[in-house]
Coordinates of C-alpha atoms and ligand atoms in Angstrom, one line a residue:
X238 CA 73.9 211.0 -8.7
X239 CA 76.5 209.5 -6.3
X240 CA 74.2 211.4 -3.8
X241 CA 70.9 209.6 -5.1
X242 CA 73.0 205.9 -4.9
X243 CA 73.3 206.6 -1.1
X244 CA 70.1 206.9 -0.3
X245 CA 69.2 204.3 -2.5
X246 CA 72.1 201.7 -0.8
X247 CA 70.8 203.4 2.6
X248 CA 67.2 202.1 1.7
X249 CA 68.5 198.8 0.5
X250 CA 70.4 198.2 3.9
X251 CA 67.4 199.9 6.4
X252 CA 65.2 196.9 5.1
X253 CA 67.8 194.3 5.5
X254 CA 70.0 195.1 8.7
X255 CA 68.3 194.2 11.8
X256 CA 66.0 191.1 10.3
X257 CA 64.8 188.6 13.5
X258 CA 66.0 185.1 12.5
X259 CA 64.9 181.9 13.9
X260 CA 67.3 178.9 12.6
X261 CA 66.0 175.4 13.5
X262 CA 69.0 173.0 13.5
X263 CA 68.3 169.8 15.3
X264 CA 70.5 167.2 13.7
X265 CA 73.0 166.0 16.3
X266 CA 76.1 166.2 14.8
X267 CA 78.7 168.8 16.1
X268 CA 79.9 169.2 12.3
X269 CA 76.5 169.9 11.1
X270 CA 76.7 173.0 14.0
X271 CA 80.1 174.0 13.1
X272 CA 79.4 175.3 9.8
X273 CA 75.8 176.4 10.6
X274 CA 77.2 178.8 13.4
X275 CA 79.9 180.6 11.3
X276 CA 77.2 181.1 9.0
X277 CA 74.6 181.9 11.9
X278 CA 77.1 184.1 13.8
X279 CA 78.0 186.4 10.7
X280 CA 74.5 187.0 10.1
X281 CA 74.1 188.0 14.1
X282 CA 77.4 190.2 13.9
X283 CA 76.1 192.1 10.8
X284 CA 73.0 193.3 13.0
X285 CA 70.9 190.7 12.8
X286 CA 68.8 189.5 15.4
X287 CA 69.5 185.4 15.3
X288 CA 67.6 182.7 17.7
X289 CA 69.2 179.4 17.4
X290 CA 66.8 176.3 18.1
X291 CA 69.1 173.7 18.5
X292 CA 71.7 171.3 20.6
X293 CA 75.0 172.4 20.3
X294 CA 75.9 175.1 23.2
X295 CA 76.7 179.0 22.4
X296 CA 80.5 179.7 23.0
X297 CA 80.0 183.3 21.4
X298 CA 78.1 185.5 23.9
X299 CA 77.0 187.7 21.1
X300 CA 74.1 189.9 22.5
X301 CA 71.9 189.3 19.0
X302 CA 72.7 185.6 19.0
X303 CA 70.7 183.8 21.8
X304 CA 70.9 179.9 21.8
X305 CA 67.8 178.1 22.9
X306 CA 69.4 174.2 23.9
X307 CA 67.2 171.5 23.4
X308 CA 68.9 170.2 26.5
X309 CA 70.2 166.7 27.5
X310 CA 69.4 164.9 23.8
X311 CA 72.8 164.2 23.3
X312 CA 73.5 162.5 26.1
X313 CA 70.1 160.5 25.8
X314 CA 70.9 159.9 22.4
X315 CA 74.0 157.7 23.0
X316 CA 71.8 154.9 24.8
X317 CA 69.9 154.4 21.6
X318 CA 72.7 155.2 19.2
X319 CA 76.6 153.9 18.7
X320 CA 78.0 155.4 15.6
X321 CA 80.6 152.7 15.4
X322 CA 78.2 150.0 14.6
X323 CA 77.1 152.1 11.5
X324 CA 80.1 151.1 9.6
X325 CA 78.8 147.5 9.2
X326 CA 75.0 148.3 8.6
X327 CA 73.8 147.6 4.7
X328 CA 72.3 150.3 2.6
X329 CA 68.7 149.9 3.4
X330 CA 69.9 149.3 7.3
X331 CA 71.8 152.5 7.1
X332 CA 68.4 154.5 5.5
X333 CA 66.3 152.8 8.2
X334 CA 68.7 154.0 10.7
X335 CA 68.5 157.7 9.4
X336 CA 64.7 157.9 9.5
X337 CA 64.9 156.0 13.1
X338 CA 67.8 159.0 14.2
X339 CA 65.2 161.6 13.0
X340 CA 62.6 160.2 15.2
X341 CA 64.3 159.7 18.4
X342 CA 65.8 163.1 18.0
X343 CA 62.0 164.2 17.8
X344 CA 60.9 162.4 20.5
X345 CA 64.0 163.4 23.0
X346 CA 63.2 166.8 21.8
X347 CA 59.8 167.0 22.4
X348 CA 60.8 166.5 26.2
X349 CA 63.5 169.5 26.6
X350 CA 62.6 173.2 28.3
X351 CA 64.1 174.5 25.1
X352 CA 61.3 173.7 22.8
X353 CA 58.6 174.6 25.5
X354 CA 60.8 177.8 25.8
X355 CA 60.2 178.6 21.5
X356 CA 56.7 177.3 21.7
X357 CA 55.7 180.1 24.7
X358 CA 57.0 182.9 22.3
X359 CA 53.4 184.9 22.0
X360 CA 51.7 184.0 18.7
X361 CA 51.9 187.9 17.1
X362 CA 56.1 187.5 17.9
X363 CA 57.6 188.2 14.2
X364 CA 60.5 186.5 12.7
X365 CA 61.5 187.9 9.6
X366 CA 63.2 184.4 8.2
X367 CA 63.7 181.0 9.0
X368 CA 66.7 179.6 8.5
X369 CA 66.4 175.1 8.4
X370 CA 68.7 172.7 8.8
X371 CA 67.2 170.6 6.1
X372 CA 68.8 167.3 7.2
X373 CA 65.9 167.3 9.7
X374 CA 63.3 168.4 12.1
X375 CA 60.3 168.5 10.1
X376 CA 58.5 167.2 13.1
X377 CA 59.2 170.8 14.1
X378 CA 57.2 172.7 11.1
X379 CA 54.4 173.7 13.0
X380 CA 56.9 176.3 14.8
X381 CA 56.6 177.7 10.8
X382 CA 53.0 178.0 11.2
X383 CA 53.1 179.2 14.7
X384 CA 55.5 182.4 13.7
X385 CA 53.5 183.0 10.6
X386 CA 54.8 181.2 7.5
X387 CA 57.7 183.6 6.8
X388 CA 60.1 183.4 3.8
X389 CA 62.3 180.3 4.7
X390 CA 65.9 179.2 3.8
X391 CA 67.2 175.7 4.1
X392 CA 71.0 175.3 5.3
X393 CA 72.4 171.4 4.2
X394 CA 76.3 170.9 5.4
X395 CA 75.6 167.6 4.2
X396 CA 76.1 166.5 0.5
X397 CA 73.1 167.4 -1.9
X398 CA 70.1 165.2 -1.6
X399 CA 67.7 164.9 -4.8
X400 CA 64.5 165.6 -2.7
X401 CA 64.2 168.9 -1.5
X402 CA 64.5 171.1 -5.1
X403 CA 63.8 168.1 -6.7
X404 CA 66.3 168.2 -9.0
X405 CA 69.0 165.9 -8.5
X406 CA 67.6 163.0 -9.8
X407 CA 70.5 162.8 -12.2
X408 CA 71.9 159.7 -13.6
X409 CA 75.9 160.8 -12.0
X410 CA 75.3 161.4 -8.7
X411 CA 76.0 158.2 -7.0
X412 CA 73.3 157.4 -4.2
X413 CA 75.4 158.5 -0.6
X414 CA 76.1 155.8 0.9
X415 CA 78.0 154.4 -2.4
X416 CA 81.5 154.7 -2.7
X417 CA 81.6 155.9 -6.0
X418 CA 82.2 158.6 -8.1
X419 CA 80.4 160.7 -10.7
X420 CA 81.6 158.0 -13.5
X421 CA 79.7 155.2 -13.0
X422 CA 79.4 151.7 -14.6
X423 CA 75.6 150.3 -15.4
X424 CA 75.8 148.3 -12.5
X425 CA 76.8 150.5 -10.4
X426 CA 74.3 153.7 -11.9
X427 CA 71.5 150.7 -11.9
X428 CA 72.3 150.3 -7.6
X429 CA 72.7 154.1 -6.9
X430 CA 68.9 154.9 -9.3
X431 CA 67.5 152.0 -6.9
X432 CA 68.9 153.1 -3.7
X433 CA 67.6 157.3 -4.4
X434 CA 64.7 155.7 -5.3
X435 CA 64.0 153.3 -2.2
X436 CA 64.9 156.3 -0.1
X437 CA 62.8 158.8 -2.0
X438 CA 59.9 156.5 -1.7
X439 CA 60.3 155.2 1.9
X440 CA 60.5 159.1 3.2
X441 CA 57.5 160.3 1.6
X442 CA 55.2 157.0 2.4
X443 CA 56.9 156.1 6.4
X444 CA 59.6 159.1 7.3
X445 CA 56.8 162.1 6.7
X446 CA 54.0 161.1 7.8
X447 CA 55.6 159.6 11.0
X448 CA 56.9 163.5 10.8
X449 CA 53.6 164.8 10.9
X450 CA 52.1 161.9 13.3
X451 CA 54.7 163.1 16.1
X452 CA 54.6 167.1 15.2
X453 CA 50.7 166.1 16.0
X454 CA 50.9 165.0 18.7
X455 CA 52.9 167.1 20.6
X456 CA 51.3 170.6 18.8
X457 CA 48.4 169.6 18.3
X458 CA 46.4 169.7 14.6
X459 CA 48.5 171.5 11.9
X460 CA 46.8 172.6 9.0
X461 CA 50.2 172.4 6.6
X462 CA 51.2 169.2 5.6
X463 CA 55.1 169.1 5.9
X464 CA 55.9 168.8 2.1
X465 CA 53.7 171.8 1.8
X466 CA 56.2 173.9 4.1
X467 CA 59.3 172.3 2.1
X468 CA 57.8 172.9 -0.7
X469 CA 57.9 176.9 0.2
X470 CA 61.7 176.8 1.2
X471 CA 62.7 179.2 -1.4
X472 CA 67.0 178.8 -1.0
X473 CA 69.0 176.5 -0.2
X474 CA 72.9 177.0 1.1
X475 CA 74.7 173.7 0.2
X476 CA 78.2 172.6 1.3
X477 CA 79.2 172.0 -2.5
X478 CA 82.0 173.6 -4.6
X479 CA 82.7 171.6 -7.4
X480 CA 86.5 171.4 -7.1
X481 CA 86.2 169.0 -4.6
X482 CA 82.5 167.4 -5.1
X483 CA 80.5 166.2 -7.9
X484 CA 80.3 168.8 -10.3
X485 CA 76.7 169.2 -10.6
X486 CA 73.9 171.2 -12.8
X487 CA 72.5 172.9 -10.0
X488 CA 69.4 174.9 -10.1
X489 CA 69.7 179.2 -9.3
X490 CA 68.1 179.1 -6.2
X491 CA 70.5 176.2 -4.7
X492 CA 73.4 177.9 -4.1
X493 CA 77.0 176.4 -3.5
X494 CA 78.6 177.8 -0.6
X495 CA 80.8 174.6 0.2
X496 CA 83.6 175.6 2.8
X497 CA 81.5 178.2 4.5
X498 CA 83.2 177.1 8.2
X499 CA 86.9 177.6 6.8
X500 CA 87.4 180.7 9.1
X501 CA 91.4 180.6 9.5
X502 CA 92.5 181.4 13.1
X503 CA 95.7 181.8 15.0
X504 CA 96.3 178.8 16.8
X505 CA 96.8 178.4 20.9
X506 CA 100.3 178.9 21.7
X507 CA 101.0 175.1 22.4
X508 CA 99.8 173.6 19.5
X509 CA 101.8 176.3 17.8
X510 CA 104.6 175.1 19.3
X511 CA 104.5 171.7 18.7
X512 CA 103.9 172.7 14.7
X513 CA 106.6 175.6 14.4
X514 CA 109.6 172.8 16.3
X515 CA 108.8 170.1 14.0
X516 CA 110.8 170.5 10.9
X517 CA 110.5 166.7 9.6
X518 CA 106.4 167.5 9.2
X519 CA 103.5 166.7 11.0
X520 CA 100.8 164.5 10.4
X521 CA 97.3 165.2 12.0
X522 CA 95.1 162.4 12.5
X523 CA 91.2 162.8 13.6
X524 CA 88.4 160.8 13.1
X525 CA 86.4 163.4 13.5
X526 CA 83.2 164.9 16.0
X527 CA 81.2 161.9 15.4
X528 CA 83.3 159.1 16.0
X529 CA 85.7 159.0 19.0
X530 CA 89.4 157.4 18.7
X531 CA 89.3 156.1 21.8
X532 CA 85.6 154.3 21.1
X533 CA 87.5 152.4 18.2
X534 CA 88.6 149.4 20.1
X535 CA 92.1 148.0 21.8
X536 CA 93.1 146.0 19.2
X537 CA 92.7 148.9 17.0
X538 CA 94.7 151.9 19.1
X539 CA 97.4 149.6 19.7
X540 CA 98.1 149.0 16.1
X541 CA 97.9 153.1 15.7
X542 CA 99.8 154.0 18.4
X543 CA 102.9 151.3 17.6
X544 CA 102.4 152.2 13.9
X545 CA 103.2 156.2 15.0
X546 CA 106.0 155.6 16.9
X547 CA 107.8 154.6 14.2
X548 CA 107.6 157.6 12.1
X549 CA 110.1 160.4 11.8
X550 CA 107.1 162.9 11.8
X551 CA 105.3 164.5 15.0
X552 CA 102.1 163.0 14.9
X553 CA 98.8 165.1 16.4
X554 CA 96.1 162.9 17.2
X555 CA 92.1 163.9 18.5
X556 CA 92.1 161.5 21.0
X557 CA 89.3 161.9 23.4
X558 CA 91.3 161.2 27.3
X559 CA 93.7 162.4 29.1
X560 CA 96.5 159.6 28.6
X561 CA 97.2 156.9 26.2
X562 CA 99.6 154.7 27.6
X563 CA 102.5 153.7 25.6
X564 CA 102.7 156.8 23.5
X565 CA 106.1 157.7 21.7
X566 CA 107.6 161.1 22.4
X567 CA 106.8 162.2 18.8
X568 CA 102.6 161.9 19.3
X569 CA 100.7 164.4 20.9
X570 CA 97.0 163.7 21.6
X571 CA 94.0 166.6 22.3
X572 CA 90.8 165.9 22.9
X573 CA 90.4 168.9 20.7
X574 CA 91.7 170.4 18.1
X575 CA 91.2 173.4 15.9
X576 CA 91.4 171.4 12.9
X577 CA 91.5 174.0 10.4
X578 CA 94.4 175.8 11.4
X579 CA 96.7 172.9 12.1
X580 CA 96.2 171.9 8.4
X581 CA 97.2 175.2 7.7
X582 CA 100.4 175.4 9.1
X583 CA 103.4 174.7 6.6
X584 CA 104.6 171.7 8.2
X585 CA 101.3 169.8 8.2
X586 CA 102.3 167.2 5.5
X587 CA 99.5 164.5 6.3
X588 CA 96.2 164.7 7.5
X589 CA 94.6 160.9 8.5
X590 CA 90.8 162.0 8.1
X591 CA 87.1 159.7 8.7
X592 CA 86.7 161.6 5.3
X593 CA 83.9 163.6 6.7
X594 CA 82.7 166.7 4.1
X595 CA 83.9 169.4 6.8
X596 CA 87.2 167.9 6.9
X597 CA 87.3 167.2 2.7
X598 CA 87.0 170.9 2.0
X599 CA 89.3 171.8 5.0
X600 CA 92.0 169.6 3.3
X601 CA 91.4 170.9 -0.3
X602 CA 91.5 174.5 1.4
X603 CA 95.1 173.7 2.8
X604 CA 96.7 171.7 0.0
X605 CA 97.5 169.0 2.5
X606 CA 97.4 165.4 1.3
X607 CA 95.2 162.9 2.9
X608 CA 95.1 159.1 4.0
X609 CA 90.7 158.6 4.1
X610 CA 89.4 156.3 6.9
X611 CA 85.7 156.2 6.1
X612 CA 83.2 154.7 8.5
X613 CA 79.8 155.4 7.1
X614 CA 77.4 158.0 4.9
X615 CA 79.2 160.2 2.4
X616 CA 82.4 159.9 4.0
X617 CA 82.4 156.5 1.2
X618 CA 82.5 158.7 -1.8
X619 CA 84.8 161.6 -0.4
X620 CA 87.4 159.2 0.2
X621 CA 86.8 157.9 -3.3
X622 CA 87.0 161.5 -4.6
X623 CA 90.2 161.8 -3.0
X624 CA 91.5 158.8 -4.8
X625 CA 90.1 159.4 -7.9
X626 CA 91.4 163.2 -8.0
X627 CA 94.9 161.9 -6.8
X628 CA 95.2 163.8 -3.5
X629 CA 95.2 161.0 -1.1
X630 CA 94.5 157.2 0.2
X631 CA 91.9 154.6 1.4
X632 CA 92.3 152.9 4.5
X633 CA 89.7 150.3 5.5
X634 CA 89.2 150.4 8.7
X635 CA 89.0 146.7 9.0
X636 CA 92.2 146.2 7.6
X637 CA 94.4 148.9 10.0
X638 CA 96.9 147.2 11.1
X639 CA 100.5 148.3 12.7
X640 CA 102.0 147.3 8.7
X641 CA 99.1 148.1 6.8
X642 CA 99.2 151.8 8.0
X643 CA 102.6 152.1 8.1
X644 CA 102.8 151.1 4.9
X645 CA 100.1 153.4 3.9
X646 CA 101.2 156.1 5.4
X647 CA 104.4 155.6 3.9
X648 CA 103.2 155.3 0.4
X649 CA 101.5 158.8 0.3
X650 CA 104.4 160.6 2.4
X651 CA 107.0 159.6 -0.4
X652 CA 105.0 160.3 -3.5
X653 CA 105.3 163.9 -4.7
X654 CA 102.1 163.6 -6.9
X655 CA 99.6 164.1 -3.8
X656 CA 101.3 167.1 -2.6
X657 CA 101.4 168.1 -6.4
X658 CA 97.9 167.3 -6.9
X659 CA 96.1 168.7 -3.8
X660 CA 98.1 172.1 -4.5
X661 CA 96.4 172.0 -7.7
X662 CA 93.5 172.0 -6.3
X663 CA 93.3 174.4 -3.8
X664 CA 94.3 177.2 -5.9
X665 CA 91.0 176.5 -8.0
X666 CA 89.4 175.7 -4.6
X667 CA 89.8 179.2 -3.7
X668 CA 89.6 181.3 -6.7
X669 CA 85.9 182.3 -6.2
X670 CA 84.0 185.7 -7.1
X671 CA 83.3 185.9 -3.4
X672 CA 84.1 184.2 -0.1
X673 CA 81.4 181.6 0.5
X674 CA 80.7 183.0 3.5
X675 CA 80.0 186.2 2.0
X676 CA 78.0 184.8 -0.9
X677 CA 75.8 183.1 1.9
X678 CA 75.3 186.4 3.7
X679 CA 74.5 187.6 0.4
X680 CA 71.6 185.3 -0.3
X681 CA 70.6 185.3 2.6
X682 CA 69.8 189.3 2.7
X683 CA 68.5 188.5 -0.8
X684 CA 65.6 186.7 0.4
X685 CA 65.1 189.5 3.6
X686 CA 64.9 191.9 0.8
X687 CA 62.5 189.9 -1.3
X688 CA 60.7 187.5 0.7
X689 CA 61.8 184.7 -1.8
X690 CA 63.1 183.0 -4.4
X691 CA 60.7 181.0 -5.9
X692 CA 61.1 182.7 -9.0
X693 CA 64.5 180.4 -9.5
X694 CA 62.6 177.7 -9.0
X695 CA 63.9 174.4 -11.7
X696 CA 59.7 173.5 -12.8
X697 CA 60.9 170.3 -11.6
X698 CA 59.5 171.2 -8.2
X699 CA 56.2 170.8 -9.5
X700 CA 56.6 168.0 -11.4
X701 CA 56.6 164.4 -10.2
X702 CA 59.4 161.8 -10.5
X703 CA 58.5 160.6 -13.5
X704 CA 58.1 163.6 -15.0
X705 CA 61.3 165.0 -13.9
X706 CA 62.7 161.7 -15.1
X707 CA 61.0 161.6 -18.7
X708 CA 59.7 158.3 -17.9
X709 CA 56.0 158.9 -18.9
X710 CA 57.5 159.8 -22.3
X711 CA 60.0 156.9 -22.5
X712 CA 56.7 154.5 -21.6
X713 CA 54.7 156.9 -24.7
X714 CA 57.6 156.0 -26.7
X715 CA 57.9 152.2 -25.8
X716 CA 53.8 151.9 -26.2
X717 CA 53.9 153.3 -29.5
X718 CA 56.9 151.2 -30.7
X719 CA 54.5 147.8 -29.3
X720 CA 51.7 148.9 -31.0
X721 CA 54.0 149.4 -34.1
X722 CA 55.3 146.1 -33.8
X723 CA 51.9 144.9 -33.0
X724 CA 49.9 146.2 -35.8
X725 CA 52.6 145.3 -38.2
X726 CA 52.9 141.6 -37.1
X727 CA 49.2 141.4 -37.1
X728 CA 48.8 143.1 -40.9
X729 CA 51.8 140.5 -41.8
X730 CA 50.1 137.5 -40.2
X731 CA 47.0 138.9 -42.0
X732 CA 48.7 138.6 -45.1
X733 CA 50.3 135.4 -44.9
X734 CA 47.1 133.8 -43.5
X735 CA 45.1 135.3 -46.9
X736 CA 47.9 134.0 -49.2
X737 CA 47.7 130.7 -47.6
X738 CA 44.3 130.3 -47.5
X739 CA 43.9 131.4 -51.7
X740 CA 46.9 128.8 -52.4
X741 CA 45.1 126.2 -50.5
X742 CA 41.6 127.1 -52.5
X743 CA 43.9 127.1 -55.9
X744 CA 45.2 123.8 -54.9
X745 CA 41.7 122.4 -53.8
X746 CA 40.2 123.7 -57.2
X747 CA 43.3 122.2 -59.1
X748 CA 42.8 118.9 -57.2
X749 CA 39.2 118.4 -57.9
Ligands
NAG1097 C1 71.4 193.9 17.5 O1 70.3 193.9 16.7 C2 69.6 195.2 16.6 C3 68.4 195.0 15.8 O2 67.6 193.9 16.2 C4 70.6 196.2 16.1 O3 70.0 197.5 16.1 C5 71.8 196.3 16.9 O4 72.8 197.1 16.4 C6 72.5 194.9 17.1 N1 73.6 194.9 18.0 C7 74.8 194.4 17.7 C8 75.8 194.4 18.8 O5 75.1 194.0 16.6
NAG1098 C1 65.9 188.9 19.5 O1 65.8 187.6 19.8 C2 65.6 187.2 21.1 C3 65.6 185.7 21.2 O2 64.7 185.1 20.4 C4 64.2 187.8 21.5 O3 64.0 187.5 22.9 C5 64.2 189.3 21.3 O4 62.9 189.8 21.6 C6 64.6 189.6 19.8 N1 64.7 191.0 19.6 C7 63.9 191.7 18.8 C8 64.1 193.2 18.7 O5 63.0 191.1 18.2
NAG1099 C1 102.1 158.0 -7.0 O1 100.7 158.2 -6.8 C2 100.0 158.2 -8.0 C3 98.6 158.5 -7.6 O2 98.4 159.8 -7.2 C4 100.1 156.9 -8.7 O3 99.4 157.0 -10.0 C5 101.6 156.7 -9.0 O4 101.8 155.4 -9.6 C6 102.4 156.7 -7.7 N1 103.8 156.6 -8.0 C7 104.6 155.7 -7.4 C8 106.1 155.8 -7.7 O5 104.2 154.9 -6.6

């Protein structure tokens, strides 16, 4: 018996050690790489053979995980794109700008060595999986077709969009550049329904088949059409656990594997330092990958820096030079930091965040309280989720000032019920049948061993909106109630008109 289990575990793993993986990850956001590589990187150090299409340089020199830089687009990129301005752009502007980032990054990419590298692979060279970034790159499908349509996996660090399992269409989830949370007024449900739908709509009749005009043009004719190959993505791995993010009905083949990247480590001996000597706390302060500290403006880092040096705690800021002149003994800057494992160390009281979804989980994980400083996207409703669930503050970033912050700062430092709150909240953060990580591995072998998972498929996928939505029943519902009405005021009018009409032939007979 136990023998016949061995052979039958050895079978299981001969089919899925060893797989060939292509991931195609071309949104240029170091966050987005952060949490795809843990996840990439396990599945190269568990055998696998993993090719990496993307931006973000290797630091792992792995010999089954071989980067393939679309080089230079970064760079490029920042002539076209400032992410400071995005804070002041509307809705719509903000969607426009997200189809327009997808383009240029298609357009910068079609000119790298990288994708000529990918697209010289021989035509009979087998990859076993591919592994998408779904936050963009269609314009790179016909790679899917070139490598033979194999079982695919989409990978979102993002927050979950209702378009790709077409299932999130649901009337709580607030659109994601709304700063609100999953209890909503009518108003505010009636802006969020018309934003998801003005995106939904403005992707599938301008953002796709731009998609597929560029992927043309630089491949040549494709015989799929790019909702075709969505269509077939058979998993997705989304940055979601419900402790910290909407709780939301999910379908079986969209699996929540939020926190993936939360890999503790032991940190560099200085930072170390500077944690283990300050006893009166610490409070780390980063804006994040995306937006710089020192791109936020004079006025602005002069109210910070004033506002620190008044505080009895050691502050660590990601600051992106050297030297900051007129910095207090008690702030440190880096132009780096391992974020994770400051917020992990004891004395990390405070963490000012951007409120980007890395950095939300990373503070849940740690039970360390937070002040939000949101700029744009989802980092809105994260940093209403921290207010709403108790763990921390909102900052606008309009209104830092040297008192405002202080002030701020002050508020959440002195009031036990974040600390108590965000404890809370970790422990159910991490009580989970299996690490993320592992449960992302897992899925991930699931569809090596069975080429997909369409049979978790929500029907939704094949229906359209307003079937998903019920709406061709409401309108059913609403025509039958008219014609109700209708045929009832006409019988009625009928009625009245024939009762008339016999009183005024009785009166006419009684006159004459
Ligand atoms: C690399 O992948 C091959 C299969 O492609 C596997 O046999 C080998 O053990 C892997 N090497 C490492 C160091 O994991
Ligand atoms: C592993 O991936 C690399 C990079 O794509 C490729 O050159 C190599 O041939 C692959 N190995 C196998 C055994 O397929
Ligand atoms: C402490 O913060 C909570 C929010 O988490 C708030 O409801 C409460 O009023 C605050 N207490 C004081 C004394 O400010």
């Amino acid at each position: 018996m136990i023998l016949r289990r061995f052979f039958i575990f050895c079978l299981i793993n001969k089919f899925i050690s060893g797989a060939n993986i292509l991931a195609i990850t071309t949104l240029l956001s170091p966050s987005h790489h952060l949490f795809n590589d843990v996840y990439l990187f396990e599945l190269a150090k568990r055998g696998h053979n993993v090719t990496l299409l993307g931006h973000d340089e290797d630091k792992h020199n792995h010999p089954n995980y071989t980067h393939i830089i679309m080089e230079g687009v970064y760079e490029k990129l920042k002539d076209h794109f400032d992410p400071m301005k995005m804070k002041d752009l509307s809705h719509w502007e903000t969607i426009n700008l997200l189809w327009s980032f997808s383009e240029i990054t298609c357009i910068l990419d079609y000119e790298t060595e990288g994708l000529r590298k990918i697209t010289r692979y021989p035509d009979d060279f087998k990859f076993d999986l591919i592994i998408w970034d779904s936050t963009g790159g269609q314009c790179l499908f016909p790679l899917v077709e070139k490598f033979g349509r194999p079982p695919m996996i989409a990978i979102n660090p993002f927050i979950n969009q209702p378009n790709t399992f077409k299932n999130i269409w649901q009337s709580y989830i607030p659109f994601m550049t709304l700063a609100y949370t999953d209890h909503m007024s009518l108003w505010q449900r009636l802006e969020s329904a018309f934003l998801n739908t003005l995106t939904e709509v403005s992707r599938i009749m301008f953002f796709l088949p731009r998609q597929l005009e560029l992927a043309t043009m630089y491949f040549g004719r494709f015989n799929l059409n790019i909702e075709e190959i969505e269509r077939d993505v058979s998993l997705m791995l989304s940055n979601h656990n419900p402790v910290f993010n909407y709780v939301e009905a999910l379908p079986p083949n969209v699996i929540p594997v939020g926190g993936l990247h939360i890999q503790p480590k032991t940190l560099p001996k200085d930072l170390q330092n500077i944690l283990d000597m300050s006893k009166s706390g610490v409070i780390l302060f980063s804006f994040g990958s995306n937006i710089r500290s020192k791109d936020i403006g004079e006025n602005k880092i002069r109210a910070i820096v004033k506002t620190l040096s008044k505080l009895a705690q050691t502050v660590i800021w990601k600051f992106e030079e050297d030297n900051l002149p007129g910095l207090s003994k008690n702030v440190h800057i880096r132009k780096w930091l391992p974020q994770n494992d400051v917020l992990g160390h004891a004395n990390t009281v405070l963490f000012i965040t951007h409120g980007g979804l890395l950095s939300a989980h990373e503070a849940v994980y740690n039970a360390v309280p937070v002040i939000g400083v949101p700029f744009n996207l989802d980092q809105l409703q994260n940093v209403a989720n921290y207010v709403k669930k108790g763990i921390g503050a909102k900052i606008d970033f309009n209104d830092i000032t040297e008192e405002n912050l202080y002030n701020v700062i002050q508020s959440v430092l002195n009031n036990k019920s974040y600390k108590e709150n965000v404890k809370k909240l970790s422990v159910l953060y991490k009580d989970q049948q299996d690490k993320p990580l592992e449960t992302a591995v897992y899925w991930t072998e699931y569809i090596l061993r069975h080429k997909t998972a369409q049979h978790l498929n929500l029907a939704t996928r094949d229906m359209n909106f307003l079937q998903i939505a019920n709406l061709d029943i409401i309108l059913i519902c609403l025509l039958s109630v008219f014609l109700l009405l209708g045929v009832t005021v006409t019988c009625m009018c009928c009625l009245i008109l024939k009762r008339v009409s016999k009183q005024t032939v009785t009166e006419k007979i009684k006159t004459s």
